[in-house]
CSV table of C-alpha atoms and ligand atoms in Angstrom, one decimal:
chain,number,residue,atom,x,y,z
A,6,MET,CA,-32.2,15.6,-1.8
A,7,THR,CA,-31.0,12.5,0.0
A,8,SER,CA,-28.9,10.1,-2.0
A,9,ARG,CA,-28.9,6.3,-1.4
A,10,SER,CA,-25.2,6.6,-0.4
A,11,LYS,CA,-26.0,9.2,2.2
A,12,THR,CA,-28.9,7.2,3.6
A,13,LEU,CA,-26.7,4.1,3.8
A,14,PHE,CA,-23.9,6.0,5.4
A,15,ASP,CA,-26.2,7.3,8.1
A,16,ARG,CA,-27.5,3.8,8.7
A,17,ALA,CA,-23.9,2.4,8.7
A,18,GLN,CA,-22.9,4.7,11.5
A,19,LYS,CA,-25.4,3.0,13.8
A,20,SER,CA,-23.9,-0.4,13.5
A,21,ILE,CA,-20.3,0.2,12.4
A,22,PRO,CA,-17.8,2.6,14.1
A,23,GLY,CA,-17.7,5.7,11.9
A,24,GLY,CA,-19.8,3.8,9.3
A,25,VAL,CA,-16.8,2.1,7.7
A,26,ASN,CA,-14.6,-0.9,8.1
A,27,SER,CA,-11.4,1.0,7.5
A,28,PRO,CA,-11.0,4.7,8.6
A,29,VAL,CA,-9.9,6.6,5.5
A,30,ARG,CA,-13.0,5.4,3.7
A,31,ALA,CA,-15.2,7.7,5.8
A,32,PHE,CA,-13.9,10.9,4.0
A,33,ARG,CA,-12.9,12.6,7.3
A,34,GLY,CA,-9.8,13.9,5.5
A,35,VAL,CA,-11.8,15.8,2.9
A,36,GLY,CA,-15.3,16.2,4.4
A,37,GLY,CA,-18.6,15.0,3.0
A,38,SER,CA,-19.8,11.5,3.0
A,39,PRO,CA,-18.6,8.6,0.9
A,40,PRO,CA,-20.4,7.1,-2.0
A,41,PHE,CA,-21.3,3.5,-1.5
A,42,MET,CA,-20.2,1.3,-4.3
A,43,VAL,CA,-22.1,-1.3,-6.2
A,44,ARG,CA,-20.0,-2.3,-9.2
A,45,GLY,CA,-16.6,-2.0,-10.8
A,46,GLN,CA,-15.4,-2.9,-14.3
A,47,GLY,CA,-12.0,-2.0,-15.8
A,48,SER,CA,-11.1,1.6,-14.8
A,49,ARG,CA,-14.7,2.4,-13.7
A,50,ILE,CA,-16.8,2.1,-10.6
A,51,TRP,CA,-20.5,2.9,-10.1
A,52,ASP,CA,-22.1,4.0,-6.8
A,53,GLU,CA,-25.6,3.4,-5.3
A,54,ASP,CA,-26.9,6.5,-7.0
A,55,GLY,CA,-25.8,5.4,-10.5
A,56,ASN,CA,-22.8,7.8,-10.6
A,57,GLU,CA,-19.9,6.6,-12.7
A,58,TYR,CA,-16.3,7.3,-11.7
A,59,ILE,CA,-12.9,6.7,-13.1
A,60,ASP,CA,-11.2,5.0,-10.2
A,61,TYR,CA,-7.7,6.1,-9.1
A,62,VAL,CA,-7.9,4.4,-5.7
A,63,CYS,CA,-8.1,0.8,-7.1
A,64,SER,CA,-9.0,-0.6,-3.7
A,65,TRP,CA,-6.0,1.2,-2.3
A,66,GLY,CA,-3.6,-0.6,-4.6
A,67,PRO,CA,-4.5,-4.2,-5.2
A,68,LEU,CA,-6.3,-3.7,-8.5
A,69,LEU,CA,-3.3,-3.4,-10.7
A,70,LEU,CA,-5.3,-4.8,-13.6
A,71,GLY,CA,-8.4,-2.7,-12.8
A,72,HIS,CA,-11.8,-4.1,-11.7
A,73,ARG,CA,-12.8,-7.6,-12.7
A,74,PRO,CA,-10.0,-8.6,-15.1
A,75,PRO,CA,-11.2,-11.7,-16.9
A,76,GLU,CA,-8.2,-13.8,-16.0
A,77,ILE,CA,-8.7,-13.3,-12.3
A,78,VAL,CA,-12.5,-13.6,-12.4
A,79,GLU,CA,-12.1,-17.0,-14.2
A,80,ALA,CA,-9.5,-18.2,-11.7
A,81,ILE,CA,-11.8,-17.4,-8.8
A,82,GLU,CA,-14.7,-19.1,-10.4
A,83,ARG,CA,-12.7,-22.2,-11.1
A,84,ALA,CA,-11.5,-22.3,-7.5
A,85,LEU,CA,-15.0,-21.7,-6.2
A,86,SER,CA,-16.3,-24.7,-8.1
A,87,THR,CA,-14.0,-27.0,-6.0
A,88,GLY,CA,-14.4,-25.6,-2.5
A,89,THR,CA,-13.9,-22.3,-0.6
A,90,SER,CA,-11.6,-23.5,2.2
A,91,PHE,CA,-10.0,-26.7,3.4
A,92,GLY,CA,-7.6,-25.7,6.2
A,93,MET,CA,-5.4,-28.2,4.5
A,94,PRO,CA,-2.5,-27.7,2.0
A,95,THR,CA,-3.3,-27.3,-1.7
A,96,GLU,CA,-1.2,-27.3,-4.8
A,97,ARG,CA,-1.9,-23.7,-5.7
A,98,GLU,CA,-0.4,-22.4,-2.5
A,99,VAL,CA,2.9,-24.0,-3.5
A,100,GLU,CA,2.5,-22.5,-7.0
A,101,LEU,CA,1.9,-19.0,-5.5
A,102,ALA,CA,4.9,-19.4,-3.1
A,103,GLU,CA,7.0,-20.4,-6.1
A,104,ALA,CA,5.7,-17.5,-8.2
A,105,ILE,CA,6.6,-15.1,-5.4
A,106,CYS,CA,10.1,-16.6,-4.9
A,107,ASP,CA,10.7,-16.6,-8.6
A,108,ALA,CA,9.7,-12.9,-9.0
A,109,VAL,CA,11.5,-11.6,-6.0
A,110,PRO,CA,15.0,-13.1,-5.7
A,111,SER,CA,15.6,-12.0,-2.0
A,112,ILE,CA,12.6,-14.1,-1.1
A,113,GLU,CA,13.9,-17.7,-0.7
A,114,MET,CA,10.9,-18.9,1.4
A,115,VAL,CA,7.6,-17.3,1.9
A,116,ARG,CA,4.6,-17.7,4.3
A,117,LEU,CA,1.1,-16.6,3.1
A,118,VAL,CA,-1.2,-14.6,5.5
A,119,ASN,CA,-4.4,-12.7,5.1
A,120,SER,CA,-3.4,-9.1,5.2
A,121,GLY,CA,-0.5,-6.7,5.1
A,122,THR,CA,-0.8,-6.1,8.8
A,123,GLU,CA,-0.4,-9.7,9.5
A,124,ALA,CA,2.7,-9.8,7.3
A,125,THR,CA,4.5,-6.9,9.0
A,126,MET,CA,3.5,-8.1,12.4
A,127,SER,CA,4.9,-11.5,11.7
A,128,ALA,CA,8.0,-10.3,10.0
A,129,LEU,CA,8.9,-8.1,13.0
A,130,ARG,CA,8.3,-10.9,15.4
A,131,LEU,CA,10.6,-13.1,13.3
A,132,ALA,CA,13.3,-10.4,13.1
A,133,ARG,CA,13.2,-10.1,16.9
A,134,ALA,CA,13.5,-13.9,17.3
A,135,PHE,CA,16.3,-14.2,14.8
A,136,THR,CA,18.4,-11.4,16.3
A,137,GLY,CA,17.4,-11.9,19.9
A,138,ARG,CA,16.9,-8.1,20.1
A,139,ASP,CA,13.8,-6.0,20.8
A,140,LEU,CA,14.0,-2.6,19.2
A,141,ALA,CA,12.6,-1.7,15.7
A,142,VAL,CA,13.4,1.3,13.7
A,143,LYS,CA,10.6,2.7,11.5
A,144,PHE,CA,10.2,6.0,9.7
A,145,GLU,CA,7.7,8.9,10.4
A,146,GLY,CA,4.8,8.8,8.0
A,147,CYS,CA,5.4,5.2,6.9
A,148,TYR,CA,2.4,2.9,7.6
A,149,HIS,CA,3.0,-0.8,8.2
A,150,GLY,CA,-0.6,-1.8,9.1
A,151,HIS,CA,-2.1,-1.5,12.5
A,152,VAL,CA,0.5,-3.5,14.3
A,153,ASP,CA,0.7,-2.2,17.9
A,154,SER,CA,4.4,-1.2,18.0
A,155,LEU,CA,4.3,0.1,14.4
A,156,LEU,CA,1.5,2.7,14.9
A,157,VAL,CA,4.1,5.1,16.3
A,158,LYS,CA,4.2,8.2,14.0
A,159,ALA,CA,2.3,6.2,11.3
A,160,GLY,CA,1.1,7.4,8.0
A,161,SER,CA,-2.1,6.6,6.1
A,162,GLY,CA,-5.3,6.9,8.1
A,163,VAL,CA,-3.4,7.6,11.3
A,164,ALA,CA,-1.9,10.7,9.6
A,165,THR,CA,-5.2,11.6,7.9
A,166,LEU,CA,-7.1,11.7,11.1
A,167,GLY,CA,-4.3,13.3,13.1
A,168,ILE,CA,-4.7,10.5,15.7
A,169,PRO,CA,-2.2,11.0,18.5
A,170,ASP,CA,0.2,8.1,18.9
A,171,THR,CA,-0.7,4.8,20.4
A,172,ALA,CA,-4.2,5.0,22.0
A,173,GLY,CA,-4.6,1.5,23.3
A,174,VAL,CA,-1.0,0.6,22.6
A,175,PRO,CA,1.0,-0.3,25.8
A,176,LYS,CA,3.8,2.1,26.4
A,177,ALA,CA,6.3,-0.8,26.4
A,178,PHE,CA,5.3,-1.6,22.8
A,179,ALA,CA,5.6,2.0,21.7
A,180,ASP,CA,8.9,2.2,23.5
A,181,SER,CA,10.2,-0.7,21.4
A,182,THR,CA,10.0,1.5,18.3
A,183,ILE,CA,12.4,4.2,17.2
A,184,ALA,CA,10.7,6.5,14.7
A,185,LEU,CA,13.1,8.5,12.5
A,186,PRO,CA,12.6,11.0,9.6
A,187,TYR,CA,12.4,9.3,6.2
A,188,ASN,CA,15.3,10.0,3.8
A,189,SER,CA,17.7,11.0,6.6
A,190,PRO,CA,20.7,8.6,6.6
A,191,GLN,CA,22.2,10.7,9.4
A,192,ALA,CA,19.3,10.0,11.7
A,193,VAL,CA,19.7,6.3,11.1
A,194,ALA,CA,23.4,6.3,11.6
A,195,ASP,CA,22.9,8.2,14.9
A,196,ALA,CA,20.3,5.7,16.1
A,197,PHE,CA,22.6,2.8,15.3
A,198,GLU,CA,25.5,4.4,17.1
A,199,ARG,CA,23.3,4.7,20.2
A,200,TYR,CA,21.2,1.5,20.1
A,201,GLY,CA,23.0,-0.6,17.5
A,202,ASP,CA,23.3,-3.7,19.7
A,203,GLN,CA,19.6,-3.6,20.6
A,204,ILE,CA,18.0,-3.0,17.1
A,205,ALA,CA,16.4,-6.1,15.7
A,206,ALA,CA,15.3,-4.5,12.4
A,207,VAL,CA,14.7,-1.5,10.3
A,208,ILE,CA,11.4,-1.6,8.6
A,209,VAL,CA,10.8,0.7,5.7
A,210,GLU,CA,8.5,1.4,2.8
A,211,PRO,CA,11.2,1.5,0.1
A,212,VAL,CA,8.9,3.9,-1.8
A,213,VAL,CA,6.5,5.5,0.7
A,214,GLY,CA,2.8,5.4,-0.3
A,215,ASN,CA,1.3,6.2,3.0
A,216,MET,CA,2.2,9.8,3.5
A,217,GLY,CA,1.4,10.3,-0.2
A,218,CYS,CA,4.0,9.0,-2.6
A,219,VAL,CA,7.5,9.8,-1.4
A,220,PRO,CA,10.4,8.2,-3.3
A,221,PRO,CA,13.7,7.3,-1.5
A,222,ALA,CA,16.4,9.8,-1.9
A,223,SER,CA,19.4,8.6,-3.8
A,224,GLY,CA,21.6,6.5,-1.4
A,225,PHE,CA,19.0,6.3,1.4
A,226,LEU,CA,18.1,2.6,0.9
A,227,GLU,CA,21.8,1.8,0.4
A,228,THR,CA,22.6,3.4,3.8
A,229,LEU,CA,19.9,1.3,5.5
A,230,ARG,CA,21.4,-1.9,3.9
A,231,GLU,CA,24.9,-1.0,5.0
A,232,LEU,CA,24.0,0.0,8.6
A,233,THR,CA,21.7,-3.0,9.2
A,234,SER,CA,24.4,-5.4,7.9
A,235,SER,CA,27.2,-3.9,9.9
A,236,TYR,CA,25.2,-3.9,13.1
A,237,GLY,CA,23.7,-7.4,12.7
A,238,ALA,CA,20.1,-6.0,12.4
A,239,LEU,CA,17.7,-7.1,9.7
A,240,LEU,CA,16.4,-4.9,6.9
A,241,ILE,CA,12.7,-5.4,6.2
A,242,PHE,CA,11.2,-3.9,3.1
A,243,ASP,CA,7.5,-3.4,3.5
A,244,GLU,CA,6.5,-3.9,0.0
A,245,VAL,CA,2.8,-4.4,0.7
A,246,MET,CA,2.1,-1.5,-1.6
A,247,THR,CA,5.1,-1.4,-3.9
A,248,GLY,CA,5.4,-5.2,-4.5
A,249,PHE,CA,4.4,-6.0,-8.1
A,250,ARG,CA,3.3,-2.4,-8.4
A,251,VAL,CA,6.4,-0.3,-9.1
A,252,ALA,CA,8.1,-3.2,-10.9
A,253,PHE,CA,7.4,-6.9,-11.2
A,254,GLY,CA,10.1,-7.6,-8.5
A,255,GLY,CA,9.0,-4.7,-6.4
A,256,ALA,CA,11.0,-1.6,-5.3
A,257,GLN,CA,13.9,-3.9,-4.4
A,258,ALA,CA,14.2,-4.7,-8.1
A,259,LEU,CA,13.9,-1.1,-9.1
A,260,TYR,CA,16.6,0.2,-6.7
A,261,GLY,CA,18.8,-2.9,-6.6
A,262,ILE,CA,18.7,-3.5,-2.9
A,263,ARG,CA,18.4,-7.0,-1.3
A,264,PRO,CA,16.5,-6.8,2.0
A,265,ASP,CA,16.6,-9.7,4.5
A,266,LEU,CA,12.8,-9.9,4.8
A,267,THR,CA,10.0,-8.6,2.6
A,268,THR,CA,6.3,-8.1,3.3
A,269,LEU,CA,3.8,-8.3,0.6
A,270,GLY,CA,0.0,-7.8,0.2
A,271,LYS,CA,-2.4,-5.8,-2.0
A,272,VAL,CA,-1.4,-6.8,-5.6
A,273,ILE,CA,-0.4,-10.4,-4.7
A,274,GLY,CA,-4.1,-11.1,-3.7
A,275,GLY,CA,-5.5,-9.9,-7.0
A,276,GLY,CA,-8.3,-8.1,-5.1
A,277,LEU,CA,-8.8,-10.8,-2.5
A,278,PRO,CA,-7.3,-10.8,1.0
A,279,VAL,CA,-3.7,-12.1,0.8
A,280,GLY,CA,-0.5,-11.0,2.5
A,281,ALA,CA,2.9,-12.6,2.7
A,282,TYR,CA,6.2,-12.4,4.4
A,283,GLY,CA,9.4,-14.0,3.1
A,284,GLY,CA,13.1,-13.7,2.7
A,285,ARG,CA,16.4,-15.4,3.6
A,286,ARG,CA,16.0,-19.2,4.1
A,287,ASP,CA,18.0,-19.2,7.4
A,288,ILE,CA,15.6,-16.6,8.8
A,289,MET,CA,12.3,-18.0,7.4
A,290,SER,CA,13.3,-21.5,8.7
A,291,MET,CA,12.6,-20.2,12.2
A,292,VAL,CA,8.9,-20.0,11.4
A,293,ALA,CA,6.7,-22.7,13.0
A,294,PRO,CA,6.5,-25.6,12.5
A,295,ALA,CA,10.0,-25.5,11.0
A,296,GLY,CA,11.1,-23.4,13.9
A,297,PRO,CA,10.1,-21.8,17.2
A,298,VAL,CA,8.4,-18.5,15.9
A,299,TYR,CA,4.7,-19.2,16.1
A,300,GLN,CA,2.4,-17.8,13.4
A,301,ALA,CA,-0.7,-19.3,12.0
A,302,GLY,CA,-4.0,-18.6,10.2
A,303,THR,CA,-7.3,-20.5,9.8
A,304,LEU,CA,-7.9,-19.0,6.3
A,305,SER,CA,-4.2,-18.5,5.3
A,306,GLY,CA,-3.6,-19.8,1.8
A,307,ASN,CA,-7.3,-19.6,1.2
A,308,PRO,CA,-8.1,-21.3,-2.2
A,309,LEU,CA,-10.1,-18.4,-3.7
A,310,ALA,CA,-7.5,-15.8,-2.6
A,311,VAL,CA,-4.6,-17.9,-3.8
A,312,ALA,CA,-6.3,-18.5,-7.1
A,313,ALA,CA,-6.8,-14.8,-7.6
A,314,GLY,CA,-3.2,-14.0,-6.6
A,315,LEU,CA,-1.7,-16.6,-8.8
A,316,ALA,CA,-3.7,-15.5,-11.8
A,317,MET,CA,-2.5,-11.9,-11.1
A,318,LEU,CA,1.2,-12.8,-10.9
A,319,ARG,CA,1.0,-15.1,-13.9
A,320,HIS,CA,-0.6,-12.4,-16.0
A,321,LEU,CA,2.0,-9.8,-14.9
A,322,LYS,CA,4.8,-12.2,-15.7
A,323,ALA,CA,3.4,-12.9,-19.1
A,324,HIS,CA,2.8,-9.2,-19.9
A,325,PRO,CA,5.8,-7.2,-18.8
A,326,GLU,CA,4.7,-4.4,-21.1
A,327,ILE,CA,2.0,-3.6,-18.5
A,328,TYR,CA,4.7,-1.8,-16.5
A,329,SER,CA,5.9,0.4,-19.4
A,330,GLN,CA,2.3,1.3,-20.2
A,331,LEU,CA,1.6,2.2,-16.5
A,332,GLU,CA,4.8,4.4,-16.6
A,333,VAL,CA,3.6,6.3,-19.7
A,334,ARG,CA,0.0,6.7,-18.5
A,335,THR,CA,0.9,7.8,-15.0
A,336,ALA,CA,3.5,10.3,-16.2
A,337,GLN,CA,0.9,11.7,-18.5
A,338,LEU,CA,-1.4,12.2,-15.5
A,339,ALA,CA,1.4,13.7,-13.4
A,340,ALA,CA,2.0,16.3,-16.2
A,341,ALA,CA,-1.5,17.8,-15.7
A,342,ALA,CA,-0.4,19.5,-12.4
A,343,PRO,CA,0.5,23.2,-12.7
A,344,ALA,CA,3.7,24.8,-11.4
A,345,GLY,CA,3.5,25.4,-7.6
A,346,LEU,CA,2.2,22.0,-6.9
A,347,THR,CA,4.6,19.1,-6.1
A,348,VAL,CA,4.0,15.9,-7.9
A,349,ASN,CA,5.7,12.8,-6.6
A,350,ARG,CA,5.5,9.7,-8.7
A,351,VAL,CA,7.2,6.3,-8.9
A,352,GLY,CA,5.7,4.1,-11.7
A,353,SER,CA,2.0,4.0,-11.2
A,354,MET,CA,1.9,5.5,-7.7
A,355,LEU,CA,1.5,9.2,-7.6
A,356,THR,CA,0.5,12.1,-5.3
A,357,PHE,CA,-0.4,15.7,-6.0
A,358,PHE,CA,0.9,17.5,-2.9
A,359,PHE,CA,-0.6,20.9,-2.4
A,360,THR,CA,2.7,22.6,-1.5
A,361,ALA,CA,5.5,24.1,-3.5
A,362,GLY,CA,7.6,21.3,-2.0
A,363,PRO,CA,9.8,19.3,-2.3
A,364,VAL,CA,8.1,16.5,-0.3
A,365,THR,CA,10.7,14.2,0.9
A,366,ASP,CA,9.6,13.2,4.4
A,367,TRP,CA,6.7,13.6,6.9
A,368,ASP,CA,7.5,17.1,7.9
A,369,SER,CA,7.4,18.3,4.3
A,370,ALA,CA,4.3,16.3,3.5
A,371,GLU,CA,2.5,17.8,6.5
A,372,ARG,CA,3.1,21.4,5.1
A,373,CYS,CA,0.5,20.7,2.4
A,374,ASP,CA,-2.6,22.9,2.2
A,375,ARG,CA,-5.2,20.3,3.2
A,376,PRO,CA,-8.3,22.4,2.8
A,377,ARG,CA,-7.2,23.2,-0.8
A,378,PHE,CA,-6.6,19.5,-1.4
A,379,ALA,CA,-10.1,18.7,-0.1
A,380,GLN,CA,-11.6,21.2,-2.6
A,381,PHE,CA,-9.6,19.5,-5.4
A,382,PHE,CA,-10.8,16.1,-4.3
A,383,HIS,CA,-14.5,17.1,-4.3
A,384,TRP,CA,-14.1,19.0,-7.6
A,385,MET,CA,-12.8,15.8,-9.2
A,386,LEU,CA,-15.4,13.6,-7.4
A,387,ASP,CA,-18.3,15.7,-8.6
A,388,ARG,CA,-17.0,15.3,-12.2
A,389,GLY,CA,-16.6,11.5,-12.0
A,390,PHE,CA,-13.0,11.0,-10.9
A,391,TYR,CA,-12.3,9.1,-7.7
A,392,LEU,CA,-9.0,10.1,-6.2
A,393,PRO,CA,-7.9,9.0,-2.7
A,394,PRO,CA,-9.8,11.0,-0.1
A,395,SER,CA,-6.7,12.1,1.7
A,396,GLN,CA,-3.6,14.2,1.0
A,397,PHE,CA,-1.6,11.4,2.6
A,398,GLU,CA,-2.5,8.6,0.3
A,399,ALA,CA,-1.1,7.7,-3.1
A,400,ALA,CA,-3.3,7.5,-6.2
A,401,PHE,CA,-2.9,4.5,-8.5
A,402,VAL,CA,-3.2,4.0,-12.2
A,403,SER,CA,-4.2,0.5,-13.4
A,404,ALA,CA,-3.5,-1.4,-16.6
A,405,ALA,CA,-7.2,-0.9,-17.4
A,406,HIS,CA,-6.9,2.9,-17.5
A,407,SER,CA,-6.9,3.9,-21.2
A,408,GLU,CA,-5.1,6.9,-22.7
A,409,GLU,CA,-8.5,8.5,-23.1
A,410,ASP,CA,-9.3,8.0,-19.4
A,411,ILE,CA,-6.1,9.8,-18.5
A,412,GLU,CA,-6.7,12.6,-21.0
A,413,ARG,CA,-10.1,13.2,-19.7
A,414,THR,CA,-8.8,13.2,-16.1
A,415,ALA,CA,-5.9,15.5,-17.0
A,416,ALA,CA,-8.3,18.0,-18.7
A,417,VAL,CA,-10.4,18.2,-15.6
A,418,ILE,CA,-7.4,18.6,-13.3
A,419,ARG,CA,-6.2,21.5,-15.5
A,420,GLN,CA,-9.7,23.1,-15.3
A,421,PHE,CA,-9.5,23.1,-11.5
A,422,PHE,CA,-6.3,25.0,-11.5
A,423,THR,CA,-7.1,27.5,-14.2
A,424,GLY,CA,-10.6,28.1,-12.6
A,425,ALA,CA,-12.3,27.4,-16.0
B,505,LIG,C1,-1.7,-1.3,3.1
B,505,LIG,C2,-0.4,-1.4,3.8
B,505,LIG,C3,-0.2,-2.2,4.9
B,505,LIG,C4,-1.3,-2.9,5.6
B,505,LIG,O1,-1.9,-3.8,4.8
B,505,LIG,P1,-3.4,-4.3,5.2
B,505,LIG,O2,-3.7,-5.4,4.2
B,505,LIG,O3,-4.3,-3.1,5.1
B,505,LIG,O4,-3.4,-4.8,6.6
B,505,LIG,C5,1.1,-2.4,5.4
B,505,LIG,N1,2.2,-1.8,4.8
B,505,LIG,C6,2.0,-1.0,3.7
B,505,LIG,C7,3.2,-0.4,3.1
B,505,LIG,C8,0.8,-0.8,3.2
B,505,LIG,O5,0.6,0.1,2.1
């Protein structure tokens, strides 16, 4: 029996590398071939063959309110009726910038871009310009988009596919990056002792999502803040995943740390392509045309995308109870895991790691039983539950997931482990 999805996937591979426009979608981490999607509503998605799934990928994070929330659909439709793009300033861009600055106090000024990758790339360039230094510190298993110098020891699809570092990345770019183990304050202290006067920035996922969910150990983020400040380097929180996800003000609100620069994406676009970088006014004032650091975008601040993002942020601000609901629902889902499995969760981000754990960094994440994870993934998929098709990606719960959705999911998870 050939399904429509399988036929489409075979066809896609003739015109698109690997058949997909972003690698993890191709299911290489779990085997099999991906369902092609036709529709989403609330917590549900439907594929080309009419199968229904409860969706725990949520477009890899953006869909904090689930699929097609009415407030966002209406905002996009209103924007659509007046024009799709001007390449000129519009009032809503100012409103979105103000909404971001208002929600995240460390962000005094912000520039909108089109993706998380653009945000981290630009933030790093800016940090290098501001400090007059070249080196960047990142952490193994963290993913900051496909920025050349940040692909060193990267998480997400790079980890899933086991791609060796830096194919196509000039050695000089890779050499400008120091990759250290996550949650190791000592490693960071050592790096600063050695290279302190050359380090422009430390970039970190304050809660990692891209080696699966790995929370910061107590004191780790504080150490990064202290060391960067004392050596004159900048602290960049990559909150492309965690921004407006783990709390309205992001992970920095949750852990009480004020970074110098922050990158955003995913949730702030409400399901459309938006990224942003922002932070201290003195640093952001170096961005062109205010200053000498060039960064531009034909479709940056796109009216449809900005309308969607603004509707998302306004809805979240008006409904803070969404975050407590997400906490309760996701905790309920996490509780379905049996002993012997490690469950990491922060707010509505979670990962079932197939190892006794604990999972605190890339080395411990990598110890997972990936074939067993793949079995689990397909068991769930066959029964109508779409989890991330990789051990090294976080699952997401949205505000559209009902208690009944979670109960049904938890029951099927338990069945997998009891062999029922
Ligand atoms: C998704 C992600 C990115 C990249 O964002 P894109 O929009 O895919 O370019 C960067 N950093 C983090 C932490 C992410 O989760």
